[in-house]
């Protein structure tokens, strides 16, 4: 199995879930993992596929979706750098409960299921470090939820745009919305009309310019100020 790149190894160490592991445990974790790269719109796994393990995003973004009875794609989560996904497949059966699709060119680290479970069973220090790291992750998650609950909608939208990968074309810097606007609105805790009004407000203020799913960032400093830390 090929060694992980510096980018993948750095992502493991930047993940809050693994932040309390010792150096020896991190090395053991790396041996139980492999690096994978995907093109935009590539499917990492489909709902019902046998579980190979769970993943960490090193670069890029992944959307987790399920198909509704009427055939619509329902967005469950957007996963960015240093976040994990598909952990439930470790313990809840052997199949993935949803489909994972790359929003852009993406680099992932796969933690192989059987080897990861052996680490949990054979290395008490690894298990304790993992639980401690999960506590850090949960604390950050609660802080995110609290920020969403007290922030005004434009600030939430600005923060979301700032977290997307900035690209460039002949017209300037832009970000690509990773899903339909009404789906992103739901992720941000707002209605679709509120999302559209927030986009319009940012555009009227000269911070952005919308072009379908493409959002040109006209004033990154003011957008950063609005989005906050």
Short mmCIF file of C-alpha atoms in Angstrom, two decimals:
data_model
loop_
_atom_site.label_atom_id
_atom_site.label_comp_id
_atom_site.label_asym_id
_atom_site.label_seq_id
_atom_site.Cartn_x
_atom_site.Cartn_y
_atom_site.Cartn_z
CA UNK A 1 0.00 0.00 0.00
CA UNK A 2 1.42 3.40 -1.02
CA UNK A 3 2.45 5.82 1.71
CA UNK A 4 0.22 8.79 2.38
CA UNK A 5 1.17 12.16 0.94
CA UNK A 6 2.10 15.07 3.20
CA UNK A 7 -1.31 16.60 2.43
CA UNK A 8 -3.15 13.50 3.63
CA UNK A 9 -0.97 13.11 6.71
CA UNK A 10 -1.47 16.78 7.54
CA UNK A 11 -5.23 16.41 7.21
CA UNK A 12 -5.24 13.52 9.70
CA UNK A 13 -3.36 15.65 12.20
CA UNK A 14 -5.64 18.63 11.57
CA UNK A 15 -8.81 16.60 12.19
CA UNK A 16 -10.27 17.33 15.64
CA UNK A 17 -11.33 13.68 15.93
CA UNK A 18 -7.67 12.57 15.88
CA UNK A 19 -6.27 15.56 17.76
CA UNK A 20 -5.69 13.64 21.01
CA UNK A 21 -3.91 10.60 19.53
CA UNK A 22 -0.25 9.98 20.38
CA UNK A 23 2.40 10.00 17.66
CA UNK A 24 2.58 6.19 17.79
CA UNK A 25 -1.19 5.89 17.43
CA UNK A 26 -1.18 8.33 14.51
CA UNK A 27 1.42 6.20 12.75
CA UNK A 28 -0.71 3.10 13.37
CA UNK A 29 -3.75 4.96 12.02
CA UNK A 30 -1.87 5.92 8.87
CA UNK A 31 -1.01 2.27 8.26
CA UNK A 32 -4.71 1.43 8.42
CA UNK A 33 -5.57 4.03 5.79
CA UNK A 34 -5.16 4.81 2.12
CA UNK A 35 -5.31 7.95 0.02
CA UNK A 36 -7.80 8.37 -2.81
CA UNK A 37 -8.41 11.18 -5.30
CA UNK A 38 -11.63 11.86 -7.19
CA UNK A 39 -12.77 14.15 -9.96
CA UNK A 40 -15.68 16.54 -9.62
CA UNK A 41 -19.04 14.70 -9.56
CA UNK A 42 -17.32 11.35 -8.94
CA UNK A 43 -19.22 8.97 -6.67
CA UNK A 44 -17.21 7.78 -3.67
CA UNK A 45 -19.83 5.19 -2.75
CA UNK A 46 -23.51 4.60 -3.32
CA UNK A 47 -26.24 3.98 -0.79
CA UNK A 48 -26.27 0.23 -0.08
CA UNK A 49 -22.67 -0.40 -1.14
CA UNK A 50 -20.67 -2.64 1.22
CA UNK A 51 -18.71 -0.53 3.71
CA UNK A 52 -14.95 -0.39 3.22
CA UNK A 53 -14.53 2.04 6.11
CA UNK A 54 -14.97 5.73 6.78
CA UNK A 55 -13.37 8.79 5.21
CA UNK A 56 -11.61 12.05 5.98
CA UNK A 57 -11.63 14.94 3.53
CA UNK A 58 -8.07 16.17 2.98
CA UNK A 59 -8.92 18.57 0.15
CA UNK A 60 -12.14 19.42 -1.65
CA UNK A 61 -15.75 18.83 -0.65
CA UNK A 62 -18.19 15.91 -0.58
CA UNK A 63 -21.97 15.97 -0.44
CA UNK A 64 -23.92 13.19 1.26
CA UNK A 65 -27.28 12.57 -0.40
CA UNK A 66 -30.21 10.15 -0.37
CA UNK A 67 -32.84 9.62 -3.01
CA UNK A 68 -36.39 10.53 -2.01
CA UNK A 69 -39.30 8.24 -3.03
CA UNK A 70 -40.18 10.69 -5.81
CA UNK A 71 -36.64 10.49 -7.23
CA UNK A 72 -35.41 13.83 -5.88
CA UNK A 73 -31.91 14.07 -4.46
CA UNK A 74 -32.04 15.06 -0.79
CA UNK A 75 -28.90 16.72 0.54
CA UNK A 76 -28.00 15.49 4.02
CA UNK A 77 -24.56 17.00 4.61
CA UNK A 78 -21.74 18.95 2.99
CA UNK A 79 -18.34 17.70 4.18
CA UNK A 80 -15.26 19.92 3.89
CA UNK A 81 -11.55 19.57 4.71
CA UNK A 82 -10.56 17.85 7.97
CA UNK A 83 -14.06 16.47 8.57
CA UNK A 84 -14.96 12.77 8.58
CA UNK A 85 -17.95 11.01 7.07
CA UNK A 86 -19.48 7.51 6.90
CA UNK A 87 -18.39 6.63 10.45
CA UNK A 88 -21.80 5.05 11.09
CA UNK A 89 -20.90 2.23 8.71
CA UNK A 90 -18.26 1.04 11.20
CA UNK A 91 -20.83 -0.10 13.72
CA UNK A 92 -24.29 0.06 12.13
CA UNK A 93 -24.24 -2.84 9.68
CA UNK A 94 -21.95 -3.28 6.72
CA UNK A 95 -23.55 -0.99 4.12
CA UNK A 96 -23.33 2.74 3.49
CA UNK A 97 -26.66 4.39 4.40
CA UNK A 98 -26.35 7.19 1.81
CA UNK A 99 -24.44 8.21 -1.32
CA UNK A 100 -21.27 10.34 -1.27
CA UNK A 101 -20.51 12.54 -4.30
CA UNK A 102 -17.51 14.83 -4.79
CA UNK A 103 -18.53 18.45 -5.31
CA UNK A 104 -15.11 19.31 -6.74
CA UNK A 105 -11.76 17.64 -7.23
CA UNK A 106 -11.27 15.94 -3.89
CA UNK A 107 -8.59 14.10 -1.97
CA UNK A 108 -9.81 11.63 0.67
CA UNK A 109 -8.27 9.38 3.27
CA UNK A 110 -10.05 6.04 3.67
CA UNK A 111 -9.71 4.37 7.06
CA UNK A 112 -10.17 0.69 6.29
CA UNK A 113 -12.96 -0.78 8.41
CA UNK A 114 -11.44 -4.05 9.64
CA UNK A 115 -8.05 -2.54 10.42
CA UNK A 116 -9.58 0.42 12.23
CA UNK A 117 -11.72 -1.87 14.39
CA UNK A 118 -8.61 -3.90 15.22
CA UNK A 119 -6.89 -0.71 16.39
CA UNK A 120 -9.82 0.01 18.69
CA UNK A 121 -9.69 -3.51 20.13
CA UNK A 122 -5.92 -3.86 20.50
CA UNK A 123 -4.73 -0.39 21.55
CA UNK A 124 -6.47 1.02 24.66
CA UNK A 125 -4.55 4.27 24.30
CA UNK A 126 -5.84 4.66 20.77
CA UNK A 127 -9.45 4.22 21.93
CA UNK A 128 -9.04 6.72 24.76
CA UNK A 129 -7.36 9.24 22.48
CA UNK A 130 -10.10 8.82 19.92
CA UNK A 131 -12.84 9.42 22.50
CA UNK A 132 -11.01 12.51 23.76
CA UNK A 133 -10.73 13.80 20.19
CA UNK A 134 -14.41 13.18 19.60
CA UNK A 135 -15.14 15.34 22.64
CA UNK A 136 -13.16 18.16 21.00
CA UNK A 137 -15.09 17.62 17.76
CA UNK A 138 -18.44 17.66 19.58
CA UNK A 139 -17.51 20.88 21.37
CA UNK A 140 -16.70 22.53 18.04
CA UNK A 141 -19.93 21.19 16.56
CA UNK A 142 -21.95 22.71 19.41
CA UNK A 143 -20.14 26.02 18.88
CA UNK A 144 -21.06 25.92 15.17
CA UNK A 145 -24.69 25.23 16.00
CA UNK A 146 -24.76 28.05 18.53
CA UNK A 147 -23.21 30.40 15.97
CA UNK A 148 -25.86 29.41 13.42
CA UNK A 149 -28.65 29.96 15.93
CA UNK A 150 -27.57 33.46 16.91
CA UNK A 151 -26.20 34.71 13.58
CA UNK A 152 -28.26 36.67 11.16
CA UNK A 153 -28.91 34.95 7.86
CA UNK A 154 -26.57 37.16 5.75
CA UNK A 155 -23.70 36.39 8.08
CA UNK A 156 -24.38 32.65 7.83
CA UNK A 157 -24.43 32.89 4.05
CA UNK A 158 -21.22 34.95 3.97
CA UNK A 159 -19.46 32.39 6.17
CA UNK A 160 -20.65 29.58 3.93
CA UNK A 161 -19.33 31.31 0.80
CA UNK A 162 -15.99 32.00 2.47
CA UNK A 163 -15.61 28.32 3.30
CA UNK A 164 -15.95 27.28 -0.36
CA UNK A 165 -12.94 26.91 -2.62
CA UNK A 166 -12.11 30.14 -4.45
CA UNK A 167 -11.57 29.70 -8.19
CA UNK A 168 -10.66 32.17 -10.94
CA UNK A 169 -11.65 32.85 -14.51
CA UNK A 170 -11.33 35.82 -16.83
CA UNK A 171 -14.00 37.67 -14.82
CA UNK A 172 -12.29 37.27 -11.45
CA UNK A 173 -12.50 35.14 -8.31
CA UNK A 174 -15.60 33.04 -7.76
CA UNK A 175 -17.02 30.12 -5.80
CA UNK A 176 -19.32 27.43 -7.15
CA UNK A 177 -22.41 26.57 -5.12
CA UNK A 178 -22.11 22.83 -4.44
CA UNK A 179 -25.84 22.08 -4.56
CA UNK A 180 -29.16 23.63 -5.50
CA UNK A 181 -29.91 26.81 -3.63
CA UNK A 182 -32.91 25.46 -1.73
CA UNK A 183 -30.79 22.57 -0.46
CA UNK A 184 -28.04 24.89 0.75
CA UNK A 185 -30.71 27.08 2.37
CA UNK A 186 -31.85 24.09 4.42
CA UNK A 187 -28.27 23.36 5.49
CA UNK A 188 -27.94 26.96 6.68
CA UNK A 189 -31.20 26.87 8.62
CA UNK A 190 -33.11 29.26 6.40
CA UNK A 191 -35.90 29.09 3.84
CA UNK A 192 -35.23 29.26 0.10
CA UNK A 193 -36.78 32.77 -0.18
CA UNK A 194 -34.59 33.99 2.70
CA UNK A 195 -31.53 32.52 1.00
CA UNK A 196 -32.40 34.35 -2.24
CA UNK A 197 -32.97 37.62 -0.37
CA UNK A 198 -29.60 37.26 1.37
CA UNK A 199 -27.85 36.69 -1.95
CA UNK A 200 -29.58 39.76 -3.36
CA UNK A 201 -28.58 41.83 -0.32
CA UNK A 202 -24.92 40.84 -0.65
CA UNK A 203 -25.08 41.64 -4.36
CA UNK A 204 -26.71 45.03 -3.78
CA UNK A 205 -23.96 45.79 -1.24
CA UNK A 206 -21.28 45.14 -3.85
CA UNK A 207 -19.80 42.10 -2.09
CA UNK A 208 -20.71 39.51 -4.71
CA UNK A 209 -22.18 39.03 -8.17
CA UNK A 210 -24.33 36.01 -8.91
CA UNK A 211 -24.27 34.06 -12.17
CA UNK A 212 -26.42 30.98 -11.65
CA UNK A 213 -24.52 28.57 -9.40
CA UNK A 214 -21.39 30.70 -9.74
CA UNK A 215 -20.87 33.49 -7.19
CA UNK A 216 -18.19 36.08 -8.00
CA UNK A 217 -16.53 37.53 -4.90
CA UNK A 218 -16.12 41.25 -5.56
CA UNK A 219 -15.03 42.42 -2.12
CA UNK A 220 -13.42 39.54 -0.15
CA UNK A 221 -12.37 41.78 2.74
CA UNK A 222 -15.90 43.02 3.43
CA UNK A 223 -17.30 39.53 2.93
CA UNK A 224 -14.79 38.25 5.50
CA UNK A 225 -15.79 41.02 7.90
CA UNK A 226 -19.46 40.11 7.51
CA UNK A 227 -18.82 36.36 7.88
CA UNK A 228 -16.81 36.81 11.05
CA UNK A 229 -14.12 34.43 12.38
#
